[in-house]
Tab-separated table of C-alpha atoms in Angstrom:
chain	number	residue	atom	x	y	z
A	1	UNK	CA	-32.307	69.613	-11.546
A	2	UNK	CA	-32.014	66.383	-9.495
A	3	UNK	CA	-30.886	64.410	-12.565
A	4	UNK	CA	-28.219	66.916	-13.467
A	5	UNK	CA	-26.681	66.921	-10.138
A	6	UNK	CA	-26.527	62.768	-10.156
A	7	UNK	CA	-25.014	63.194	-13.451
A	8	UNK	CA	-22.143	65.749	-12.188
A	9	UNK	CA	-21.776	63.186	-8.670
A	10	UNK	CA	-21.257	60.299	-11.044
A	11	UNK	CA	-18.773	62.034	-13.584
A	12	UNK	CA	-17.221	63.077	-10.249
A	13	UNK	CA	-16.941	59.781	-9.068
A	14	UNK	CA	-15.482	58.000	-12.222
A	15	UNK	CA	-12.931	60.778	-12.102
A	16	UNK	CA	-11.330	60.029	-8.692
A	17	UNK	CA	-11.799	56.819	-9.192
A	18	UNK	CA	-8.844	56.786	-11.865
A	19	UNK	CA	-7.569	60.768	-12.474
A	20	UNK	CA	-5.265	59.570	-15.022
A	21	UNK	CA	-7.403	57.797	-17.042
A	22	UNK	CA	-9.628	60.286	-17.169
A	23	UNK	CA	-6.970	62.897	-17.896
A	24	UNK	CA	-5.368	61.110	-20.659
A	25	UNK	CA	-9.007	60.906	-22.092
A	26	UNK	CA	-10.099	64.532	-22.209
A	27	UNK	CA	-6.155	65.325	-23.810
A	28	UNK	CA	-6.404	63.172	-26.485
A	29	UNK	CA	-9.769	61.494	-27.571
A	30	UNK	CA	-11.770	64.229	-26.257
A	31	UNK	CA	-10.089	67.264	-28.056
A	32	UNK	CA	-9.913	65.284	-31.060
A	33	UNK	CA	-13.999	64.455	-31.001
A	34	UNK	CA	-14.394	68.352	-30.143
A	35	UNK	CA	-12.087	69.265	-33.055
A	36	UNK	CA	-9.758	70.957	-30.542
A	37	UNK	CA	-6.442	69.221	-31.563
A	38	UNK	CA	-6.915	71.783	-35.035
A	39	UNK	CA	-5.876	74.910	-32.851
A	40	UNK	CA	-2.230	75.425	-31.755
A	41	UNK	CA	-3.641	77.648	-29.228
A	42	UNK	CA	-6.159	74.702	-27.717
A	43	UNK	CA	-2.528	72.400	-27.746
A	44	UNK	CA	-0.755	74.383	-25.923
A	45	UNK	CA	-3.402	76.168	-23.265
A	46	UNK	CA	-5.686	72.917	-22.364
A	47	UNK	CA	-2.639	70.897	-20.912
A	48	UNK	CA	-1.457	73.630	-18.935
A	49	UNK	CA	-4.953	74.560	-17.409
A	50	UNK	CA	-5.697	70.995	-16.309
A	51	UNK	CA	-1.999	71.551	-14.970
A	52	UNK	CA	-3.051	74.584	-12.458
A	53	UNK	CA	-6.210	72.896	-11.372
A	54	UNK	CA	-5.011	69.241	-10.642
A	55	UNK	CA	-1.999	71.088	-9.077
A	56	UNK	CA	-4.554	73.422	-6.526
A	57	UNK	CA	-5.704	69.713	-5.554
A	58	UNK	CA	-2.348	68.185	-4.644
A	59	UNK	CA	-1.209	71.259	-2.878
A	60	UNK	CA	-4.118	71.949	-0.773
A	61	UNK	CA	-5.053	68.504	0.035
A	62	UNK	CA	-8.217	68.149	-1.140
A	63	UNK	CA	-8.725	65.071	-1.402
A	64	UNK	CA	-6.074	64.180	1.421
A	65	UNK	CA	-6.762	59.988	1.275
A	66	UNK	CA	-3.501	58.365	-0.523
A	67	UNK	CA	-5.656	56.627	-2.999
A	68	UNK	CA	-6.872	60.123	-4.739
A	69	UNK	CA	-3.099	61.384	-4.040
A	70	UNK	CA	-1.525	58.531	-5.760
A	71	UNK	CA	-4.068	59.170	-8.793
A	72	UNK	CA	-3.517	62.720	-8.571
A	73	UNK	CA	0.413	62.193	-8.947
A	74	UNK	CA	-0.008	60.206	-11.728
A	75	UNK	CA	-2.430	62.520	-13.870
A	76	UNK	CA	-0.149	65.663	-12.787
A	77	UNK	CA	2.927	63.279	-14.577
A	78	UNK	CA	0.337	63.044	-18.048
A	79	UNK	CA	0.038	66.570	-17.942
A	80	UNK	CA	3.415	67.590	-17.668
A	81	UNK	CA	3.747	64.803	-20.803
A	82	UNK	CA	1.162	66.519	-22.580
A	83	UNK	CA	2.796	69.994	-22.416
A	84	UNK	CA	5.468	68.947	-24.426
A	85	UNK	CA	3.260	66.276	-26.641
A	86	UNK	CA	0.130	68.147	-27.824
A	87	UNK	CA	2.038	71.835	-29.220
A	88	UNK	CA	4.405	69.109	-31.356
A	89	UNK	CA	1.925	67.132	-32.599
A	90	UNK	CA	0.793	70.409	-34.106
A	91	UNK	CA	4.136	71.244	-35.697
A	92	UNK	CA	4.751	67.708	-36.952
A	93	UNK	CA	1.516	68.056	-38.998
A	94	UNK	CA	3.184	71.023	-40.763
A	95	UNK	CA	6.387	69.293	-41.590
A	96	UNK	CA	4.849	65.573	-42.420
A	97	UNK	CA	5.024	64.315	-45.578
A	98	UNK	CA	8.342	65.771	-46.380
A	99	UNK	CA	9.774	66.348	-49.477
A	100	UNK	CA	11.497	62.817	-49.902
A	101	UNK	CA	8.137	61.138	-49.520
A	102	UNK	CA	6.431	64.092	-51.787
A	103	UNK	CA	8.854	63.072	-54.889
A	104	UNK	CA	8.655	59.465	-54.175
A	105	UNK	CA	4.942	59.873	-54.701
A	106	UNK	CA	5.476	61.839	-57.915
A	107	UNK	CA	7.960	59.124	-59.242
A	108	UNK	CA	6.153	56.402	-58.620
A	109	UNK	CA	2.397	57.402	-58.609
A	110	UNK	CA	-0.384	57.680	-55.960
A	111	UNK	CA	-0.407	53.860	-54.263
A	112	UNK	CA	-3.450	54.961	-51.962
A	113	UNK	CA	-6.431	57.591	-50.775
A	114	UNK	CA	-8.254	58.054	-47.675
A	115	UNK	CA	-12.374	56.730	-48.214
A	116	UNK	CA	-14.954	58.903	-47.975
A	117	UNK	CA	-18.774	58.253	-46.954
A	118	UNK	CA	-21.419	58.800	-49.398
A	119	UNK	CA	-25.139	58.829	-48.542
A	120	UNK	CA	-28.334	58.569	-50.424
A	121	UNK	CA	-31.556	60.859	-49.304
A	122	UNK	CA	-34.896	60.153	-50.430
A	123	UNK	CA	-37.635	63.205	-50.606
A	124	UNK	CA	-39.597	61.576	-48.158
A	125	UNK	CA	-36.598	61.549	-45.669
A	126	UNK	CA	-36.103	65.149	-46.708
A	127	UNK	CA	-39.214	66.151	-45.193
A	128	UNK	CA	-38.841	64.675	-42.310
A	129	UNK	CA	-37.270	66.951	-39.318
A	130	UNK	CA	-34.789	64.545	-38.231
A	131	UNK	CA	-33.184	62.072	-40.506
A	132	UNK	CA	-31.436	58.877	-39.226
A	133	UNK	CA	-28.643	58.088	-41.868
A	134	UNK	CA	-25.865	55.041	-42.028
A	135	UNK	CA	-22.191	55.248	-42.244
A	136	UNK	CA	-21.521	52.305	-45.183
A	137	UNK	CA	-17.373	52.187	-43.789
A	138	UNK	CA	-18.649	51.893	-40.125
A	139	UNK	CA	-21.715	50.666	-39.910
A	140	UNK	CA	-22.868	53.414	-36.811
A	141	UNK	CA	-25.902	55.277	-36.902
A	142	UNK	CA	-26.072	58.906	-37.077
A	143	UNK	CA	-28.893	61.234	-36.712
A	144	UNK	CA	-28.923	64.763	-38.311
A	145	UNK	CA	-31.448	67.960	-38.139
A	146	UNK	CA	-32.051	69.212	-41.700
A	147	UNK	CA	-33.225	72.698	-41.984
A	148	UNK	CA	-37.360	73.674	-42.471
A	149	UNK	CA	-38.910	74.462	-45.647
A	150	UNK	CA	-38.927	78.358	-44.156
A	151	UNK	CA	-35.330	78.206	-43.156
A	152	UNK	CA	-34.643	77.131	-47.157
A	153	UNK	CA	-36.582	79.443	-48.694
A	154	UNK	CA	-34.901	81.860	-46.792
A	155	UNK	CA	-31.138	80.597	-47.685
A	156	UNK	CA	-32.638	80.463	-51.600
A	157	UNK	CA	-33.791	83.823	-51.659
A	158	UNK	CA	-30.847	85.260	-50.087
A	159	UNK	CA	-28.689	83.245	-52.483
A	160	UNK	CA	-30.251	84.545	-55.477
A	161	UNK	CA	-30.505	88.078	-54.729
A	162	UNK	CA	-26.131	88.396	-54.053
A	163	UNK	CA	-24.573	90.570	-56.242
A	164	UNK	CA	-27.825	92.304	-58.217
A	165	UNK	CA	-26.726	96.040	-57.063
A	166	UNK	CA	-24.930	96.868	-59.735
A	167	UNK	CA	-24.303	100.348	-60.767
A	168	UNK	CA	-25.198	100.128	-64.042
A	169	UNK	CA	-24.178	103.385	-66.570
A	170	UNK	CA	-26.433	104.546	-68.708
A	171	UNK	CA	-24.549	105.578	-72.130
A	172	UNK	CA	-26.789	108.015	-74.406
A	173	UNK	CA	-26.645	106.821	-77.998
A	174	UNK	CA	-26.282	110.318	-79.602
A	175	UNK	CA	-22.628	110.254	-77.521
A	176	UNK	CA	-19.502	109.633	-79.484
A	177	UNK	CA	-18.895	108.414	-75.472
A	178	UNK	CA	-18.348	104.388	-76.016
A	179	UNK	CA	-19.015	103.879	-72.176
A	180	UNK	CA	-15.050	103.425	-71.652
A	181	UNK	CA	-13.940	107.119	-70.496
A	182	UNK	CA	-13.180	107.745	-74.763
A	183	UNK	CA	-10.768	105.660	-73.673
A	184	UNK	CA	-10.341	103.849	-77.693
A	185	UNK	CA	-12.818	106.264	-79.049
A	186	UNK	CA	-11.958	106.838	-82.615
A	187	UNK	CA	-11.292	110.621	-84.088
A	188	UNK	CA	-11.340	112.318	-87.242
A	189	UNK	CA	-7.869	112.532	-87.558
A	190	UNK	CA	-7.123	108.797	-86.528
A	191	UNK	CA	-6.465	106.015	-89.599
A	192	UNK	CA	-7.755	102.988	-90.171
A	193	UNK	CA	-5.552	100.958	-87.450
A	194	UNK	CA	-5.270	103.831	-84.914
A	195	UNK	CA	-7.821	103.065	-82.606
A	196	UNK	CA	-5.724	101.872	-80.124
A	197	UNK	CA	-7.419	98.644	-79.392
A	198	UNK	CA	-4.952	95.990	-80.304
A	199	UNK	CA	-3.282	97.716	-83.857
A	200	UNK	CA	0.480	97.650	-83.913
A	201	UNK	CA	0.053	101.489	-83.935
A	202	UNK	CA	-1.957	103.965	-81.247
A	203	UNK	CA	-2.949	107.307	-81.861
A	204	UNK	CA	0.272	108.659	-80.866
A	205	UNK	CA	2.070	106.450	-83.638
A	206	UNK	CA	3.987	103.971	-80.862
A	207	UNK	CA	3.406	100.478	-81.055
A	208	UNK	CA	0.870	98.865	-78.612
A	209	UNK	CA	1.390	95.501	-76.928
A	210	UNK	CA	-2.501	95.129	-76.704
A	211	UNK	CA	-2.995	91.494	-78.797
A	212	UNK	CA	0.485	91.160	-79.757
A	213	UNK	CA	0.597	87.757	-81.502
A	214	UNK	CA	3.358	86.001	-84.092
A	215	UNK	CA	0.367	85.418	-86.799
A	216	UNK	CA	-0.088	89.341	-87.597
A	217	UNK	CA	2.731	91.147	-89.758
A	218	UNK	CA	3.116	94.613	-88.652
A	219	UNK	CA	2.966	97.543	-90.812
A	220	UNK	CA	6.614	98.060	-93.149
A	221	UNK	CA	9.566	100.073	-91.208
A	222	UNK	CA	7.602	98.883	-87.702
A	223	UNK	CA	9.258	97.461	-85.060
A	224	UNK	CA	9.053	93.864	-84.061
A	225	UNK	CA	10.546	93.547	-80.548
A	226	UNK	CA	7.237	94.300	-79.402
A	227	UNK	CA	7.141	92.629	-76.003
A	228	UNK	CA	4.041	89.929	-75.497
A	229	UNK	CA	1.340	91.055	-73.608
A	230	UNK	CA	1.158	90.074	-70.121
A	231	UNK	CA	-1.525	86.909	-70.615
A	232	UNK	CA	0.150	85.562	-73.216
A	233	UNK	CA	2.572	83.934	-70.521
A	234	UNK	CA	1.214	80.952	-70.218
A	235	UNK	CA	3.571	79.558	-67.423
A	236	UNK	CA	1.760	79.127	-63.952
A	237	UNK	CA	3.017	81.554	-61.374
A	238	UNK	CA	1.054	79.700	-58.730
A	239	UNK	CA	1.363	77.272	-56.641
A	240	UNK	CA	3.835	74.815	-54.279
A	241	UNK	CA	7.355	73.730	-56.216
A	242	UNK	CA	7.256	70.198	-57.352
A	243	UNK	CA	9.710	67.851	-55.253
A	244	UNK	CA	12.355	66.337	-56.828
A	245	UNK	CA	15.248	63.778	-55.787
A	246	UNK	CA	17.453	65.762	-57.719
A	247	UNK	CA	18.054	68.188	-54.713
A	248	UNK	CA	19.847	65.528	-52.389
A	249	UNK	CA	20.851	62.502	-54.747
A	250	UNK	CA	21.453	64.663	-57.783
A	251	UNK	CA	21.558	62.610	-61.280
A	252	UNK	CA	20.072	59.231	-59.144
A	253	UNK	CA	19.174	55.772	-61.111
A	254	UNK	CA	16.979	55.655	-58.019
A	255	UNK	CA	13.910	54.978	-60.478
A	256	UNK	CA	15.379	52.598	-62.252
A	257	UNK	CA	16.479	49.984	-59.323
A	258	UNK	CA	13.718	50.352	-56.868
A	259	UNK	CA	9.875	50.248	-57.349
A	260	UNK	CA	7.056	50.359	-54.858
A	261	UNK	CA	6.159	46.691	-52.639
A	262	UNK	CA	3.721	47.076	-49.494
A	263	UNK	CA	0.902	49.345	-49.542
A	264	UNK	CA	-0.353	49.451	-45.541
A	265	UNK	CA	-2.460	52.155	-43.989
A	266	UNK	CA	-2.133	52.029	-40.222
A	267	UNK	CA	-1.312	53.813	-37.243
A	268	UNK	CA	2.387	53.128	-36.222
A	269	UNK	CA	4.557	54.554	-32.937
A	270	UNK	CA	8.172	56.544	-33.315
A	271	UNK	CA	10.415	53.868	-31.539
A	272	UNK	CA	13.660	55.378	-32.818
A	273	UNK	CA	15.345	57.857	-34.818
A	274	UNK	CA	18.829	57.749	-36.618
A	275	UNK	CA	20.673	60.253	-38.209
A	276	UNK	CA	22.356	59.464	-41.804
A	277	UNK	CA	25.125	57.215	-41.811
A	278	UNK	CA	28.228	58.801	-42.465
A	279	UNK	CA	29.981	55.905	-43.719
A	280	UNK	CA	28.195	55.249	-46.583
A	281	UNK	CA	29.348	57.921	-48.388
A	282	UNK	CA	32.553	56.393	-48.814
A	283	UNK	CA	31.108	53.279	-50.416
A	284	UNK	CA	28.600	54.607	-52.099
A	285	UNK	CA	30.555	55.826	-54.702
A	286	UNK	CA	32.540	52.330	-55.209
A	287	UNK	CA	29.463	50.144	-56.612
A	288	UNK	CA	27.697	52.559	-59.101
A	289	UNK	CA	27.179	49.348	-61.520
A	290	UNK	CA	27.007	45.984	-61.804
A	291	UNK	CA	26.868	42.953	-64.107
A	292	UNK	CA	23.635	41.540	-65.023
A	293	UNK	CA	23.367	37.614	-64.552
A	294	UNK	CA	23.265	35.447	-68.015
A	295	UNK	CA	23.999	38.637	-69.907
A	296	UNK	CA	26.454	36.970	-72.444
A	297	UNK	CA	27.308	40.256	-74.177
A	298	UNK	CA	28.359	41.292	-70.395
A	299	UNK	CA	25.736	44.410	-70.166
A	300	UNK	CA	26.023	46.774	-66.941
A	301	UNK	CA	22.912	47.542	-65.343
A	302	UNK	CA	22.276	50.226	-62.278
A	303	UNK	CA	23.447	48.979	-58.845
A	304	UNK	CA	20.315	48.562	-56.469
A	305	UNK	CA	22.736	47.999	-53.621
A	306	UNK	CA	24.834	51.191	-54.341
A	307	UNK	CA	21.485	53.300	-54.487
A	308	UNK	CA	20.398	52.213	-50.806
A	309	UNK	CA	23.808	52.821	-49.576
A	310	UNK	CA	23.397	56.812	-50.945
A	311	UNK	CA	19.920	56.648	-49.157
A	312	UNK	CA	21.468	55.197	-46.175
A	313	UNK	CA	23.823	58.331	-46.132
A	314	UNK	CA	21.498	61.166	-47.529
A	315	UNK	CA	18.313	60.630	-44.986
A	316	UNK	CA	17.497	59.678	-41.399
A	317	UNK	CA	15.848	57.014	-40.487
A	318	UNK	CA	13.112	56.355	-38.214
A	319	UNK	CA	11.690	53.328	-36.508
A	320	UNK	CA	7.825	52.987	-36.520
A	321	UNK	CA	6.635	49.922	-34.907
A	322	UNK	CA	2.853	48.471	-34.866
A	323	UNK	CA	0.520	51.125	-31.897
A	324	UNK	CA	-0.478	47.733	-30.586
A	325	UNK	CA	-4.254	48.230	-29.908
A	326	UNK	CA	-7.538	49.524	-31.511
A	327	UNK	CA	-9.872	52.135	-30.611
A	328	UNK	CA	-11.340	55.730	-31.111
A	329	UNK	CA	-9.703	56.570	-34.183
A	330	UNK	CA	-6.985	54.053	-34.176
A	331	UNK	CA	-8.127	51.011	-36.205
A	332	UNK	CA	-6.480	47.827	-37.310
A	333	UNK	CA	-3.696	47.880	-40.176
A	334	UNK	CA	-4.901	47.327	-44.079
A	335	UNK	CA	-3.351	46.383	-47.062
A	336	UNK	CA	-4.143	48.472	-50.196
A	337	UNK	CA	-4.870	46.512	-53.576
A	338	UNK	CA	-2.003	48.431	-54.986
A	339	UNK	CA	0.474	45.904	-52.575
A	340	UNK	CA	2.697	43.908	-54.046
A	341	UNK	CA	5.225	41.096	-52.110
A	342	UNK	CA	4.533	38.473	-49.348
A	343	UNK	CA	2.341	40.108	-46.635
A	344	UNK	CA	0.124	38.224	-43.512
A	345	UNK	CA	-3.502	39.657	-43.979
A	346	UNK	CA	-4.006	41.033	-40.549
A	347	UNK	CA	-7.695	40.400	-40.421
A	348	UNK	CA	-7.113	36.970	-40.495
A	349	UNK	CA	-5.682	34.750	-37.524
A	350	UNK	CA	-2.830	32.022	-38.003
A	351	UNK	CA	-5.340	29.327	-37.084
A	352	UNK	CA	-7.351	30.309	-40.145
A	353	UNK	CA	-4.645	29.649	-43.249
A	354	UNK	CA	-2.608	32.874	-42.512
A	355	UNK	CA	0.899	32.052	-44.009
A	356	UNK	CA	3.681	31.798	-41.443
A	357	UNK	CA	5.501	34.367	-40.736
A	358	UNK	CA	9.182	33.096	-40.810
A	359	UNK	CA	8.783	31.691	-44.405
A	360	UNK	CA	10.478	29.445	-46.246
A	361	UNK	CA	13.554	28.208	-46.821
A	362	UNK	CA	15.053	30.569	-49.783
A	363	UNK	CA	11.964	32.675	-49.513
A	364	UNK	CA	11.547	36.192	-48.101
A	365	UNK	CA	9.844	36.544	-44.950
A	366	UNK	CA	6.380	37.758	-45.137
A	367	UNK	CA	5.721	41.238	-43.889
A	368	UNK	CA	3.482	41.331	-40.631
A	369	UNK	CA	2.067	44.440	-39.829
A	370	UNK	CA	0.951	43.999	-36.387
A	371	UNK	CA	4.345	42.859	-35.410
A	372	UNK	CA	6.977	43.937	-38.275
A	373	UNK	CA	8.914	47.362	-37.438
A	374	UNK	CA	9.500	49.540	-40.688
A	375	UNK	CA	12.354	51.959	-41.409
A	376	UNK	CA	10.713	55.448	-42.766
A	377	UNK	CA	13.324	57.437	-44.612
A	378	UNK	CA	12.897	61.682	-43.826
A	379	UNK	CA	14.854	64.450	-44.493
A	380	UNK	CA	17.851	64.988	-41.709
A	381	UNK	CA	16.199	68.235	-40.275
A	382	UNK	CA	12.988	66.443	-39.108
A	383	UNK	CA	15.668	64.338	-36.651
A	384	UNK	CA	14.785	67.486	-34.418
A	385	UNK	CA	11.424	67.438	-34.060
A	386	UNK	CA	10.840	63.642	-33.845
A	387	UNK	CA	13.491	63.095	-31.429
A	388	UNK	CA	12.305	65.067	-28.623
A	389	UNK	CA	9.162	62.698	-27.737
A	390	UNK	CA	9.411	58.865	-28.619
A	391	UNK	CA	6.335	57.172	-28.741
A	392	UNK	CA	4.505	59.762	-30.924
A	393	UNK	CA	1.272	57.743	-32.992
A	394	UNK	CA	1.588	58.527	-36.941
A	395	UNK	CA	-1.464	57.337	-39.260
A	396	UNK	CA	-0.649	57.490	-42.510
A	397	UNK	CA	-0.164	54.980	-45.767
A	398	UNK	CA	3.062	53.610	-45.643
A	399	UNK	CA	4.597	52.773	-48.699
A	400	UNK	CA	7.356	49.667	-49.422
A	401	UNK	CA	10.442	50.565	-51.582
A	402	UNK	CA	11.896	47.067	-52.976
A	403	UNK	CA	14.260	46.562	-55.505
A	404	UNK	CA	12.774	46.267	-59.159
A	405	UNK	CA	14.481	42.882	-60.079
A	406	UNK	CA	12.738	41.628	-56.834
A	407	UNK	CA	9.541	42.753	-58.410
A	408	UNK	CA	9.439	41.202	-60.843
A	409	UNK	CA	10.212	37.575	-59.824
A	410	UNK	CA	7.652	38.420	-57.087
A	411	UNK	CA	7.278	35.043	-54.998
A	412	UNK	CA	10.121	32.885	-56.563
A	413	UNK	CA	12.274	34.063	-53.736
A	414	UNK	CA	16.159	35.343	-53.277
A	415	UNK	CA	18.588	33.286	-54.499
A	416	UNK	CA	20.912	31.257	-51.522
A	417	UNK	CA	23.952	33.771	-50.781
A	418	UNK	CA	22.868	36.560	-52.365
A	419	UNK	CA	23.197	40.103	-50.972
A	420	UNK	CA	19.977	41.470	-48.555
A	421	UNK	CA	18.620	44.683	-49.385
A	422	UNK	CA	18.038	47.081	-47.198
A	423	UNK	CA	14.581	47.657	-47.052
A	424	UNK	CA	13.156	51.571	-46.463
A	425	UNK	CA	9.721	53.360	-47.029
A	426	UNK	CA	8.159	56.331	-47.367
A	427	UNK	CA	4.742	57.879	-46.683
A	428	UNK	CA	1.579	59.364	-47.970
A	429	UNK	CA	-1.753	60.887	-46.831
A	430	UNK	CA	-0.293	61.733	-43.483
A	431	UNK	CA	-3.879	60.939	-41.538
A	432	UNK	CA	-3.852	61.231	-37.732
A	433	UNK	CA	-1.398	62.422	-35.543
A	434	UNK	CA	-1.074	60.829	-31.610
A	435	UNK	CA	0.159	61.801	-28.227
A	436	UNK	CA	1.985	58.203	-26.862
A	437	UNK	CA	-0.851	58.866	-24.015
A	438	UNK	CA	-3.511	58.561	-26.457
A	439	UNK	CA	-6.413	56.552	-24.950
A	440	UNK	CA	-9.822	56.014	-26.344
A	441	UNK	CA	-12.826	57.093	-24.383
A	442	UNK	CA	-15.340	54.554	-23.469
């Protein structure tokens, strides 16, 4: 009893100590270690609990010293935050990746996946109560209960006994019954064919669809519009459409120009948002082709630069730049083995051979992803939803879009006075969600 009260006066004491802190902790770190971000409900009722309780303590003075009212402003301003954070995390998780991301990944191939942990048990660690296992990504140790020999002989027997009461009908064999109602029973008066069980004639002399198939030849003077049976359409009726580009660039040599250049997973903030650009359309149109260098025969190829400026005009654009810290579930950036293009390793420090990151003359700049901003392209729509809180923390794998003929001379650089592409990406394995209050508990 005595050590549960010291326990409460301490958690007590770190919370007036800094209300905020402690605030922004149980609305973002906590629910997610408690698996309470998963529920809309949990979004939208915890924030405005913690609203009418920290409220009771301002109004009624409390705490009445200005150093817990000055905290107690400042975790009543989180809250208010978090009403309109946590619900839209929730709907941004329904609407992210969108369909523009979704094709991209169909055109140009999976370029990541999320790890998962694997773990070897030994029998002897099987019989053990407790068993004290290692995370190989991490490194932490866990400890986990496994259940007793009783408990699983319990679960088996339980297992193996679902389903077995069957009604079960008896048929008696000197029946003409078959066990089916007569349904397909034979008579005296019924041919050869007429059984009804797949023939191109039944017992009433109309054509069956039971195993219609093209290899059979029906009977002379029969009919053959005999419509297929039902499971002979093989075409899936299940299932999610597949994305395509067709629906906002139409016939697009989108494929043909641009290919896939950075592969980084990280966690990345919404610093701006910008609607299409209205302007391109106009130009777009103007540059659908273009002369390929040293082609004597004068050959047109697909114009990279035209394609951007359609993208420019057909999608938003939004401004994620590097979250800035580690912690809790936000770790440092990676770079995928599917990357391709100039990139600074970000596990490795400029005093230890880390190239620099303004580059060369004639050479494009490397890509730094604890500093570099990138420009995520999303359907128009989503402008609605991601404009009403900036700051909002997105883990996901970001994916590059470069121009092909970049690709391929892959380090020799842009030629001096040539045009810069614009340079866009898109997203996959949308992985975390954040509140711009997130904050890691210690």
């Amino acid at each position: 009893q005595k050590i549960d009260e010291e326990i409460k006066e301490e958690k007590l004491m770190i919370f007036l100590k800094d209300p905020e802190k402690s605030v922004r902790i149980f609305l973002s770190s906590h629910m997610r270690e408690k698996g309470l971000i998963w529920s809309e409900r949990n979004l939208t009722y915890a924030p405005h609990l913690l609203s009418f309780f920290i409220g009771f303590l301002l109004r009624n003075r409390v705490f009445p010293e200005q150093t817990y009212q000055r905290g107690l402003k400042r975790a009543f301003e989180t809250i208010q935050q978090a009403k309109k954070e946590l619900p839209l995390t929730y709907s941004i998780g329904r609407i992210l990746p969108d369909q523009f991301s979704e094709a991209c990944k169909e055109i140009f191939g999976r370029m990541g996946s999320v790890n998962w942990t694997t773990v070897t048990i030994t029998e002897d660690q099987l019989r053990e109560p407790k068993l004290a296992i290692t995370d190989i990504l991490t490194g932490e140790q866990k400890e986990i209960t496994l259940p007793s020999e009783e408990q699983t002989a319990v679960k088996e027997a339980i297992e193996d006994n679902v389903d077995t009461d069957v009604n079960m009908v008896q048929v008696n064999e000197s029946s003409s019954e078959t066990g089916w109602g007569n349904w397909g029973a034979a008579t005296a008066t019924d041919g050869p064919n007429d059984s009804g069980w797949g023939g191109w004639t039944s017992a009433d002399g109309q054509p069956s669809s039971w195993d219609t198939s093209t290899d059979k030849e029906p009977p002379d003077g029969t009919d053959t519009n005999v419509p297929l049976a039902p499971w002979t359409d093989f075409a899936p009726s299940w299932g999610r459409e597949m994305p395509s580009l067709m629906t906002f660039l139409g016939p697009t040599v989108f494929p043909l120009t641009h290919t896939t250049g950075i592969v980084e997973f990280s966690t990345r903030r919404v610093r701006e948002v910008h609607p299409p650009t209205i302007s391109s359309k106009a130009t777009s149109g103007k540059r659908s082709a273009k002369r390929k260098r040293g082609n004597a025969e004068g050959q047109w190829m697909p114009s990279a630069s035209s394609v951007e400026a359609e993208l420019d005009a057909q999608f938003a654009k939004v401004v994620l730049a590097p979250w800035g810290f580690e912690g809790g579930d936000i770790s440092k950036p990676e770079i995928w083995a599917t990357s391709r293009g100039a990139v600074i390793d970000p596990n490795l420090s400029t005093d230890s051979g880390t190239p620099d990151a303004t580059g060369g003359e004639g050479k494009q700049k490397p890509h730094n992803p604890l500093t570099d901003d990138i420009v995520l392209l999303v359907q128009p729509h989503l402008l609605d939803t991601l404009s009403l809180v900036p700051g909002f923390g997105l883990g996901a794998m970001w994916v590059q879009l470069v121009r092909s003929e970049d690709a391929e001379k892959e380090g020799a650089g842009r030629d001096r006075g040539s045009e810069c592409p614009k340079t866009y990406w898109y997203h996959e394995d949308l992985t975390g969600i954040f509140p711009s209050f997130y904050t890691p508990g210690t």
